[in-house]
PDB file of N, CA and C in Angstrom:
ATOM      1  N   MET A   1     -89.985  48.914-119.894  1.00 83.00           N
ATOM      2  CA  MET A   1     -89.529  48.926-121.275  1.00 83.00           C
ATOM      3  C   MET A   1     -89.304  47.484-121.726  1.00 83.00           C
ATOM      4  N   GLN A   2     -89.907  47.145-122.831  1.00 89.00           N
ATOM      5  CA  GLN A   2     -89.727  45.815-123.407  1.00 89.00           C
ATOM      6  C   GLN A   2     -88.672  45.895-124.500  1.00 89.00           C
ATOM      7  N   LEU A   3     -87.688  45.010-124.437  1.00 91.00           N
ATOM      8  CA  LEU A   3     -86.588  45.007-125.391  1.00 91.00           C
ATOM      9  C   LEU A   3     -86.609  43.718-126.197  1.00 91.00           C
ATOM     10  N   ASN A   4     -86.757  43.845-127.518  1.00 93.00           N
ATOM     11  CA  ASN A   4     -86.703  42.699-128.424  1.00 93.00           C
ATOM     12  C   ASN A   4     -85.393  42.759-129.184  1.00 93.00           C
ATOM     13  N   LEU A   5     -84.644  41.675-129.164  1.00 94.00           N
ATOM     14  CA  LEU A   5     -83.337  41.629-129.806  1.00 94.00           C
ATOM     15  C   LEU A   5     -83.354  40.539-130.872  1.00 94.00           C
ATOM     16  N   THR A   6     -83.043  40.923-132.114  1.00 94.00           N
ATOM     17  CA  THR A   6     -83.038  39.994-133.231  1.00 94.00           C
ATOM     18  C   THR A   6     -81.653  39.956-133.852  1.00 94.00           C
ATOM     19  N   GLY A   7     -81.197  38.769-134.188  1.00 93.00           N
ATOM     20  CA  GLY A   7     -79.902  38.629-134.836  1.00 93.00           C
ATOM     21  C   GLY A   7     -80.062  38.071-136.236  1.00 93.00           C
ATOM     22  N   ARG A   8     -79.500  38.747-137.214  1.00 93.00           N
ATOM     23  CA  ARG A   8     -79.491  38.264-138.600  1.00 93.00           C
ATOM     24  C   ARG A   8     -78.067  37.847-138.934  1.00 93.00           C
ATOM     25  N   HIS A   9     -77.882  36.594-139.244  1.00 92.00           N
ATOM     26  CA  HIS A   9     -76.572  36.042-139.563  1.00 92.00           C
ATOM     27  C   HIS A   9     -75.586  36.167-138.405  1.00 92.00           C
ATOM     28  N   VAL A  10     -76.117  36.274-137.194  1.00 90.00           N
ATOM     29  CA  VAL A  10     -75.258  36.364-136.013  1.00 90.00           C
ATOM     30  C   VAL A  10     -75.995  35.721-134.835  1.00 90.00           C
ATOM     31  N   ASP A  11     -75.239  34.988-134.021  1.00 90.00           N
ATOM     32  CA  ASP A  11     -75.818  34.416-132.807  1.00 90.00           C
ATOM     33  C   ASP A  11     -75.774  35.472-131.707  1.00 90.00           C
ATOM     34  N   ILE A  12     -76.892  35.629-131.023  1.00 91.00           N
ATOM     35  CA  ILE A  12     -76.945  36.587-129.921  1.00 91.00           C
ATOM     36  C   ILE A  12     -76.408  35.881-128.678  1.00 91.00           C
ATOM     37  N   THR A  13     -75.180  36.193-128.317  1.00 91.00           N
ATOM     38  CA  THR A  13     -74.574  35.582-127.128  1.00 91.00           C
ATOM     39  C   THR A  13     -75.073  36.298-125.883  1.00 91.00           C
ATOM     40  N   ASP A  14     -74.851  35.674-124.736  1.00 93.00           N
ATOM     41  CA  ASP A  14     -75.272  36.290-123.471  1.00 93.00           C
ATOM     42  C   ASP A  14     -74.564  37.619-123.245  1.00 93.00           C
ATOM     43  N   SER A  15     -73.275  37.678-123.592  1.00 92.00           N
ATOM     44  CA  SER A  15     -72.527  38.922-123.373  1.00 92.00           C
ATOM     45  C   SER A  15     -73.047  40.031-124.290  1.00 92.00           C
ATOM     46  N   LEU A  16     -73.405  39.685-125.519  1.00 92.00           N
ATOM     47  CA  LEU A  16     -73.960  40.669-126.452  1.00 92.00           C
ATOM     48  C   LEU A  16     -75.319  41.155-125.957  1.00 92.00           C
ATOM     49  N   ARG A  17     -76.152  40.228-125.482  1.00 93.00           N
ATOM     50  CA  ARG A  17     -77.473  40.579-124.956  1.00 93.00           C
ATOM     51  C   ARG A  17     -77.336  41.490-123.728  1.00 93.00           C
ATOM     52  N   ASP A  18     -76.408  41.154-122.811  1.00 94.00           N
ATOM     53  CA  ASP A  18     -76.188  41.979-121.618  1.00 94.00           C
ATOM     54  C   ASP A  18     -75.704  43.372-122.002  1.00 94.00           C
ATOM     55  N   TYR A  19     -74.813  43.447-122.985  1.00 94.00           N
ATOM     56  CA  TYR A  19     -74.276  44.725-123.441  1.00 94.00           C
ATOM     57  C   TYR A  19     -75.395  45.619-123.961  1.00 94.00           C
ATOM     58  N   VAL A  20     -76.263  45.056-124.804  1.00 93.00           N
ATOM     59  CA  VAL A  20     -77.388  45.821-125.360  1.00 93.00           C
ATOM     60  C   VAL A  20     -78.334  46.245-124.237  1.00 93.00           C
ATOM     61  N   ASN A  21     -78.646  45.344-123.324  1.00 92.00           N
ATOM     62  CA  ASN A  21     -79.537  45.675-122.208  1.00 92.00           C
ATOM     63  C   ASN A  21     -78.982  46.811-121.355  1.00 92.00           C
ATOM     64  N   ASN A  22     -77.687  46.763-121.052  1.00 92.00           N
ATOM     65  CA  ASN A  22     -77.066  47.821-120.247  1.00 92.00           C
ATOM     66  C   ASN A  22     -77.096  49.165-120.959  1.00 92.00           C
ATOM     67  N   LYS A  23     -76.812  49.157-122.256  1.00 91.00           N
ATOM     68  CA  LYS A  23     -76.804  50.404-123.022  1.00 91.00           C
ATOM     69  C   LYS A  23     -78.201  51.020-123.091  1.00 91.00           C
ATOM     70  N   PHE A  24     -79.221  50.191-123.312  1.00 90.00           N
ATOM     71  CA  PHE A  24     -80.573  50.734-123.407  1.00 90.00           C
ATOM     72  C   PHE A  24     -81.121  51.138-122.039  1.00 90.00           C
ATOM     73  N   ALA A  25     -80.613  50.534-120.975  1.00 89.00           N
ATOM     74  CA  ALA A  25     -81.001  50.964-119.623  1.00 89.00           C
ATOM     75  C   ALA A  25     -80.511  52.393-119.379  1.00 89.00           C
ATOM     76  N   LYS A  26     -79.301  52.698-119.876  1.00 85.00           N
ATOM     77  CA  LYS A  26     -78.781  54.062-119.756  1.00 85.00           C
ATOM     78  C   LYS A  26     -79.617  55.032-120.575  1.00 85.00           C
ATOM     79  N   LEU A  27     -80.062  54.585-121.751  1.00 84.00           N
ATOM     80  CA  LEU A  27     -80.886  55.419-122.621  1.00 84.00           C
ATOM     81  C   LEU A  27     -82.240  55.721-121.965  1.00 84.00           C
ATOM     82  N   GLN A  28     -82.748  54.754-121.229  1.00 82.00           N
ATOM     83  CA  GLN A  28     -84.057  54.932-120.601  1.00 82.00           C
ATOM     84  C   GLN A  28     -84.027  55.997-119.505  1.00 82.00           C
ATOM     85  N   ARG A  29     -82.854  56.301-118.963  1.00 81.00           N
ATOM     86  CA  ARG A  29     -82.759  57.339-117.936  1.00 81.00           C
ATOM     87  C   ARG A  29     -83.137  58.712-118.481  1.00 81.00           C
ATOM     88  N   HIS A  30     -82.962  58.925-119.783  1.00 75.00           N
ATOM     89  CA  HIS A  30     -83.298  60.216-120.384  1.00 75.00           C
ATOM     90  C   HIS A  30     -84.798  60.387-120.580  1.00 75.00           C
ATOM     91  N   SER A  31     -85.489  59.283-120.746  1.00 75.00           N
ATOM     92  CA  SER A  31     -86.925  59.370-120.977  1.00 75.00           C
ATOM     93  C   SER A  31     -87.600  58.141-120.404  1.00 75.00           C
ATOM     94  N   ASP A  32     -88.573  58.365-119.549  1.00 75.00           N
ATOM     95  CA  ASP A  32     -89.308  57.239-118.980  1.00 75.00           C
ATOM     96  C   ASP A  32     -90.530  56.902-119.832  1.00 75.00           C
ATOM     97  N   HIS A  33     -90.634  57.523-121.023  1.00 80.00           N
ATOM     98  CA  HIS A  33     -91.759  57.276-121.920  1.00 80.00           C
ATOM     99  C   HIS A  33     -91.455  56.199-122.957  1.00 80.00           C
ATOM    100  N   ILE A  34     -90.282  55.575-122.876  1.00 86.00           N
ATOM    101  CA  ILE A  34     -89.929  54.507-123.815  1.00 86.00           C
ATOM    102  C   ILE A  34     -90.707  53.259-123.421  1.00 86.00           C
ATOM    103  N   THR A  35     -91.527  52.761-124.357  1.00 87.00           N
ATOM    104  CA  THR A  35     -92.348  51.595-124.048  1.00 87.00           C
ATOM    105  C   THR A  35     -91.797  50.313-124.644  1.00 87.00           C
ATOM    106  N   ASN A  36     -91.282  50.399-125.876  1.00 91.00           N
ATOM    107  CA  ASN A  36     -90.851  49.200-126.572  1.00 91.00           C
ATOM    108  C   ASN A  36     -89.634  49.512-127.439  1.00 91.00           C
ATOM    109  N   VAL A  37     -88.697  48.586-127.486  1.00 92.00           N
ATOM    110  CA  VAL A  37     -87.489  48.752-128.292  1.00 92.00           C
ATOM    111  C   VAL A  37     -87.279  47.471-129.094  1.00 92.00           C
ATOM    112  N   HIS A  38     -87.012  47.627-130.388  1.00 95.00           N
ATOM    113  CA  HIS A  38     -86.676  46.471-131.229  1.00 95.00           C
ATOM    114  C   HIS A  38     -85.303  46.719-131.834  1.00 95.00           C
ATOM    115  N   VAL A  39     -84.356  45.876-131.471  1.00 95.00           N
ATOM    116  CA  VAL A  39     -82.977  46.002-131.939  1.00 95.00           C
ATOM    117  C   VAL A  39     -82.674  44.854-132.895  1.00 95.00           C
ATOM    118  N   ILE A  40     -82.074  45.179-134.037  1.00 95.00           N
ATOM    119  CA  ILE A  40     -81.669  44.164-135.008  1.00 95.00           C
ATOM    120  C   ILE A  40     -80.162  44.277-135.204  1.00 95.00           C
ATOM    121  N   LEU A  41     -79.467  43.187-134.944  1.00 95.00           N
ATOM    122  CA  LEU A  41     -78.032  43.119-135.168  1.00 95.00           C
ATOM    123  C   LEU A  41     -77.800  42.251-136.395  1.00 95.00           C
ATOM    124  N   ASP A  42     -77.000  42.755-137.334  1.00 95.00           N
ATOM    125  CA  ASP A  42     -76.834  42.098-138.625  1.00 95.00           C
ATOM    126  C   ASP A  42     -75.355  42.052-139.003  1.00 95.00           C
ATOM    127  N   VAL A  43     -74.927  40.942-139.560  1.00 94.00           N
ATOM    128  CA  VAL A  43     -73.553  40.825-140.048  1.00 94.00           C
ATOM    129  C   VAL A  43     -73.598  40.617-141.550  1.00 94.00           C
ATOM    130  N   GLU A  44     -72.913  41.495-142.291  1.00 89.00           N
ATOM    131  CA  GLU A  44     -72.820  41.386-143.747  1.00 89.00           C
ATOM    132  C   GLU A  44     -71.351  41.448-144.138  1.00 89.00           C
ATOM    133  N   LYS A  45     -70.801  40.328-144.504  1.00 86.00           N
ATOM    134  CA  LYS A  45     -69.395  40.202-144.882  1.00 86.00           C
ATOM    135  C   LYS A  45     -68.482  40.891-143.873  1.00 86.00           C
ATOM    136  N   LEU A  46     -67.986  42.071-144.181  1.00 87.00           N
ATOM    137  CA  LEU A  46     -67.021  42.732-143.291  1.00 87.00           C
ATOM    138  C   LEU A  46     -67.644  43.782-142.371  1.00 87.00           C
ATOM    139  N   SER A  47     -68.930  44.085-142.547  1.00 91.00           N
ATOM    140  CA  SER A  47     -69.522  45.136-141.722  1.00 91.00           C
ATOM    141  C   SER A  47     -70.548  44.562-140.755  1.00 91.00           C
ATOM    142  N   GLN A  48     -70.587  45.160-139.603  1.00 94.00           N
ATOM    143  CA  GLN A  48     -71.549  44.796-138.564  1.00 94.00           C
ATOM    144  C   GLN A  48     -72.571  45.932-138.509  1.00 94.00           C
ATOM    145  N   LYS A  49     -73.844  45.588-138.619  1.00 95.00           N
ATOM    146  CA  LYS A  49     -74.884  46.613-138.604  1.00 95.00           C
ATOM    147  C   LYS A  49     -75.733  46.468-137.355  1.00 95.00           C
ATOM    148  N   ALA A  50     -76.108  47.602-136.803  1.00 95.00           N
ATOM    149  CA  ALA A  50     -77.024  47.624-135.672  1.00 95.00           C
ATOM    150  C   ALA A  50     -78.090  48.660-135.985  1.00 95.00           C
ATOM    151  N   GLU A  51     -79.343  48.275-135.817  1.00 96.00           N
ATOM    152  CA  GLU A  51     -80.428  49.230-136.018  1.00 96.00           C
ATOM    153  C   GLU A  51     -81.475  48.995-134.943  1.00 96.00           C
ATOM    154  N   ALA A  52     -82.197  50.056-134.626  1.00 96.00           N
ATOM    155  CA  ALA A  52     -83.198  49.951-133.567  1.00 96.00           C
ATOM    156  C   ALA A  52     -84.357  50.888-133.836  1.00 96.00           C
ATOM    157  N   THR A  53     -85.515  50.437-133.430  1.00 95.00           N
ATOM    158  CA  THR A  53     -86.720  51.254-133.451  1.00 95.00           C
ATOM    159  C   THR A  53     -87.186  51.382-132.012  1.00 95.00           C
ATOM    160  N   ILE A  54     -87.375  52.616-131.579  1.00 93.00           N
ATOM    161  CA  ILE A  54     -87.835  52.884-130.218  1.00 93.00           C
ATOM    162  C   ILE A  54     -89.230  53.474-130.299  1.00 93.00           C
ATOM    163  N   PHE A  55     -90.125  52.916-129.528  1.00 91.00           N
ATOM    164  CA  PHE A  55     -91.481  53.445-129.450  1.00 91.00           C
ATOM    165  C   PHE A  55     -91.596  54.259-128.166  1.00 91.00           C
ATOM    166  N   VAL A  56     -91.777  55.569-128.338  1.00 87.00           N
ATOM    167  CA  VAL A  56     -91.977  56.456-127.201  1.00 87.00           C
ATOM    168  C   VAL A  56     -93.384  57.028-127.310  1.00 87.00           C
ATOM    169  N   SER A  57     -93.847  57.630-126.242  1.00 81.00           N
ATOM    170  CA  SER A  57     -95.208  58.166-126.272  1.00 81.00           C
ATOM    171  C   SER A  57     -95.322  59.210-127.374  1.00 81.00           C
ATOM    172  N   GLY A  58     -96.159  58.930-128.345  1.00 80.00           N
ATOM    173  CA  GLY A  58     -96.417  59.883-129.413  1.00 80.00           C
ATOM    174  C   GLY A  58     -95.478  59.814-130.604  1.00 80.00           C
ATOM    175  N   ALA A  59     -94.513  58.902-130.603  1.00 86.00           N
ATOM    176  CA  ALA A  59     -93.578  58.864-131.734  1.00 86.00           C
ATOM    177  C   ALA A  59     -92.878  57.506-131.818  1.00 86.00           C
ATOM    178  N   GLU A  60     -92.213  57.350-132.958  1.00 93.00           N
ATOM    179  CA  GLU A  60     -91.407  56.160-133.206  1.00 93.00           C
ATOM    180  C   GLU A  60     -90.056  56.663-133.701  1.00 93.00           C
ATOM    181  N   LEU A  61     -88.987  56.323-132.999  1.00 93.00           N
ATOM    182  CA  LEU A  61     -87.652  56.787-133.358  1.00 93.00           C
ATOM    183  C   LEU A  61     -86.854  55.627-133.938  1.00 93.00           C
ATOM    184  N   PHE A  62     -86.083  55.911-135.003  1.00 96.00           N
ATOM    185  CA  PHE A  62     -85.299  54.865-135.661  1.00 96.00           C
ATOM    186  C   PHE A  62     -83.879  55.352-135.894  1.00 96.00           C
ATOM    187  N   ALA A  63     -82.925  54.443-135.724  1.00 96.00           N
ATOM    188  CA  ALA A  63     -81.535  54.758-136.050  1.00 96.00           C
ATOM    189  C   ALA A  63     -80.859  53.488-136.549  1.00 96.00           C
ATOM    190  N   SER A  64     -79.869  53.685-137.396  1.00 96.00           N
ATOM    191  CA  SER A  64     -79.117  52.564-137.953  1.00 96.00           C
ATOM    192  C   SER A  64     -77.656  52.970-138.063  1.00 96.00           C
ATOM    193  N   THR A  65     -76.770  52.019-137.836  1.00 96.00           N
ATOM    194  CA  THR A  65     -75.350  52.325-137.926  1.00 96.00           C
ATOM    195  C   THR A  65     -74.572  51.080-138.359  1.00 96.00           C
ATOM    196  N   GLU A  66     -73.395  51.307-138.934  1.00 95.00           N
ATOM    197  CA  GLU A  66     -72.518  50.229-139.388  1.00 95.00           C
ATOM    198  C   GLU A  66     -71.115  50.455-138.849  1.00 95.00           C
ATOM    199  N   HIS A  67     -70.449  49.360-138.518  1.00 95.00           N
ATOM    200  CA  HIS A  67     -69.070  49.435-138.055  1.00 95.00           C
ATOM    201  C   HIS A  67     -68.424  48.078-138.263  1.00 95.00           C
ATOM    202  N   GLN A  68     -67.101  48.008-138.163  1.00 94.00           N
ATOM    203  CA  GLN A  68     -66.414  46.729-138.306  1.00 94.00           C
ATOM    204  C   GLN A  68     -66.533  45.890-137.037  1.00 94.00           C
ATOM    205  N   ASP A  69     -66.790  46.548-135.905  1.00 93.00           N
ATOM    206  CA  ASP A  69     -66.938  45.872-134.614  1.00 93.00           C
ATOM    207  C   ASP A  69     -68.375  46.021-134.132  1.00 93.00           C
ATOM    208  N   MET A  70     -69.017  44.936-133.731  1.00 93.00           N
ATOM    209  CA  MET A  70     -70.422  44.978-133.322  1.00 93.00           C
ATOM    210  C   MET A  70     -70.629  45.863-132.100  1.00 93.00           C
ATOM    211  N   TYR A  71     -69.719  45.791-131.137  1.00 94.00           N
ATOM    212  CA  TYR A  71     -69.867  46.606-129.926  1.00 94.00           C
ATOM    213  C   TYR A  71     -69.756  48.095-130.245  1.00 94.00           C
ATOM    214  N   ALA A  72     -68.865  48.445-131.154  1.00 95.00           N
ATOM    215  CA  ALA A  72     -68.729  49.843-131.581  1.00 95.00           C
ATOM    216  C   ALA A  72     -69.991  50.290-132.327  1.00 95.00           C
ATOM    217  N   ALA A  73     -70.576  49.392-133.115  1.00 95.00           N
ATOM    218  CA  ALA A  73     -71.814  49.717-133.829  1.00 95.00           C
ATOM    219  C   ALA A  73     -72.944  49.973-132.836  1.00 95.00           C
ATOM    220  N   ILE A  74     -73.008  49.176-131.781  1.00 95.00           N
ATOM    221  CA  ILE A  74     -74.037  49.365-130.748  1.00 95.00           C
ATOM    222  C   ILE A  74     -73.820  50.695-130.025  1.00 95.00           C
ATOM    223  N   ASP A  75     -72.563  51.019-129.713  1.00 95.00           N
ATOM    224  CA  ASP A  75     -72.264  52.303-129.063  1.00 95.00           C
ATOM    225  C   ASP A  75     -72.712  53.477-129.926  1.00 95.00           C
ATOM    226  N   SER A  76     -72.406  53.414-131.202  1.00 95.00           N
ATOM    227  CA  SER A  76     -72.792  54.476-132.130  1.00 95.00           C
ATOM    228  C   SER A  76     -74.310  54.577-132.238  1.00 95.00           C
ATOM    229  N   LEU A  77     -74.967  53.432-132.256  1.00 95.00           N
ATOM    230  CA  LEU A  77     -76.430  53.398-132.307  1.00 95.00           C
ATOM    231  C   LEU A  77     -77.036  54.073-131.083  1.00 95.00           C
ATOM    232  N   ILE A  78     -76.497  53.776-129.920  1.00 94.00           N
ATOM    233  CA  ILE A  78     -76.998  54.373-128.678  1.00 94.00           C
ATOM    234  C   ILE A  78     -76.806  55.884-128.702  1.00 94.00           C
ATOM    235  N   ASP A  79     -75.652  56.352-129.208  1.00 94.00           N
ATOM    236  CA  ASP A  79     -75.405  57.795-129.304  1.00 94.00           C
ATOM    237  C   ASP A  79     -76.457  58.474-130.177  1.00 94.00           C
ATOM    238  N   LYS A  80     -76.753  57.876-131.327  1.00 95.00           N
ATOM    239  CA  LYS A  80     -77.753  58.453-132.232  1.00 95.00           C
ATOM    240  C   LYS A  80     -79.131  58.478-131.581  1.00 95.00           C
ATOM    241  N   LEU A  81     -79.500  57.363-130.972  1.00 93.00           N
ATOM    242  CA  LEU A  81     -80.824  57.278-130.343  1.00 93.00           C
ATOM    243  C   LEU A  81     -80.929  58.219-129.146  1.00 93.00           C
ATOM    244  N   ASP A  82     -79.820  58.372-128.420  1.00 91.00           N
ATOM    245  CA  ASP A  82     -79.804  59.268-127.265  1.00 91.00           C
ATOM    246  C   ASP A  82     -80.127  60.697-127.698  1.00 91.00           C
ATOM    247  N   ARG A  83     -79.513  61.148-128.783  1.00 92.00           N
ATOM    248  CA  ARG A  83     -79.795  62.495-129.295  1.00 92.00           C
ATOM    249  C   ARG A  83     -81.264  62.622-129.707  1.00 92.00           C
ATOM    250  N   GLN A  84     -81.790  61.576-130.360  1.00 91.00           N
ATOM    251  CA  GLN A  84     -83.183  61.629-130.808  1.00 91.00           C
ATOM    252  C   GLN A  84     -84.149  61.650-129.624  1.00 91.00           C
ATOM    253  N   VAL A  85     -83.858  60.859-128.600  1.00 89.00           N
ATOM    254  CA  VAL A  85     -84.733  60.816-127.417  1.00 89.00           C
ATOM    255  C   VAL A  85     -84.739  62.162-126.712  1.00 89.00           C
ATOM    256  N   ILE A  86     -83.571  62.765-126.558  1.00 88.00           N
ATOM    257  CA  ILE A  86     -83.484  64.081-125.910  1.00 88.00           C
ATOM    258  C   ILE A  86     -84.235  65.129-126.731  1.00 88.00           C
ATOM    259  N   LYS A  87     -84.066  65.109-128.051  1.00 89.00           N
ATOM    260  CA  LYS A  87     -84.756  66.048-128.939  1.00 89.00           C
ATOM    261  C   LYS A  87     -86.270  65.861-128.849  1.00 89.00           C
ATOM    262  N   HIS A  88     -86.711  64.601-128.844  1.00 86.00           N
ATOM    263  CA  HIS A  88     -88.144  64.317-128.734  1.00 86.00           C
ATOM    264  C   HIS A  88     -88.688  64.779-127.379  1.00 86.00           C
ATOM    265  N   LYS A  89     -87.910  64.552-126.337  1.00 83.00           N
ATOM    266  CA  LYS A  89     -88.330  64.939-124.989  1.00 83.00           C
ATOM    267  C   LYS A  89     -88.480  66.459-124.893  1.00 83.00           C
ATOM    268  N   GLU A  90     -87.537  67.200-125.490  1.00 84.00           N
ATOM    269  CA  GLU A  90     -87.623  68.662-125.474  1.00 84.00           C
ATOM    270  C   GLU A  90     -88.811  69.151-126.284  1.00 84.00           C
ATOM    271  N   LYS A  91     -89.060  68.544-127.424  1.00 81.00           N
ATOM    272  CA  LYS A  91     -90.200  68.922-128.252  1.00 81.00           C
ATOM    273  C   LYS A  91     -91.517  68.613-127.538  1.00 81.00           C
ATOM    274  N   PHE A  92     -91.544  67.449-126.879  1.00 73.00           N
ATOM    275  CA  PHE A  92     -92.742  67.010-126.157  1.00 73.00           C
ATOM    276  C   PHE A  92     -93.011  67.923-124.955  1.00 73.00           C
ATOM    277  N   ALA A  93     -91.950  68.431-124.322  1.00 74.00           N
ATOM    278  CA  ALA A  93     -92.101  69.293-123.135  1.00 74.00           C
ATOM    279  C   ALA A  93     -92.647  70.673-123.502  1.00 74.00           C
ATOM    280  N   ARG A  94     -92.408  71.119-124.733  1.00 70.00           N
ATOM    281  CA  ARG A  94     -92.890  72.437-125.154  1.00 70.00           C
ATOM    282  C   ARG A  94     -94.391  72.464-125.369  1.00 70.00           C
ATOM    283  N   HIS A  95     -94.995  71.309-125.642  1.00 62.00           N
ATOM    284  CA  HIS A  95     -96.422  71.273-125.943  1.00 62.00           C
ATOM    285  C   HIS A  95     -97.249  71.081-124.708  1.00 62.00           C
TER     286      HIS A  95
END
C-alpha cells in the first residue's frame, strides 16, 4: 500500500506522519486490496480537516471529516473509511 500525505496550511510532523501510518496499517488489515491512499490534512482557522481517497480493487473510496483536534479528525476519518472498506469487501465477495 502506497500512502501519500499532503498538508495544507499545516506542517506534517514526524509524529503526525507516524500516527497516520499506524491508523492506515490497521485499516489495511480489513482488506488487502488497498493499493493507494492519498490523505490530505488541512487547517482552516479553528477547524482541522482530514480527508482521504483510497484506491481499492474495482473502486475508489472517499471520506472527509472535521474536528477541532487533528488527531481526533484522523480517528474519525479512519472510522468512516473502515466502514466503507468493510462494505466494499462484502459487496465484492458476493460477486
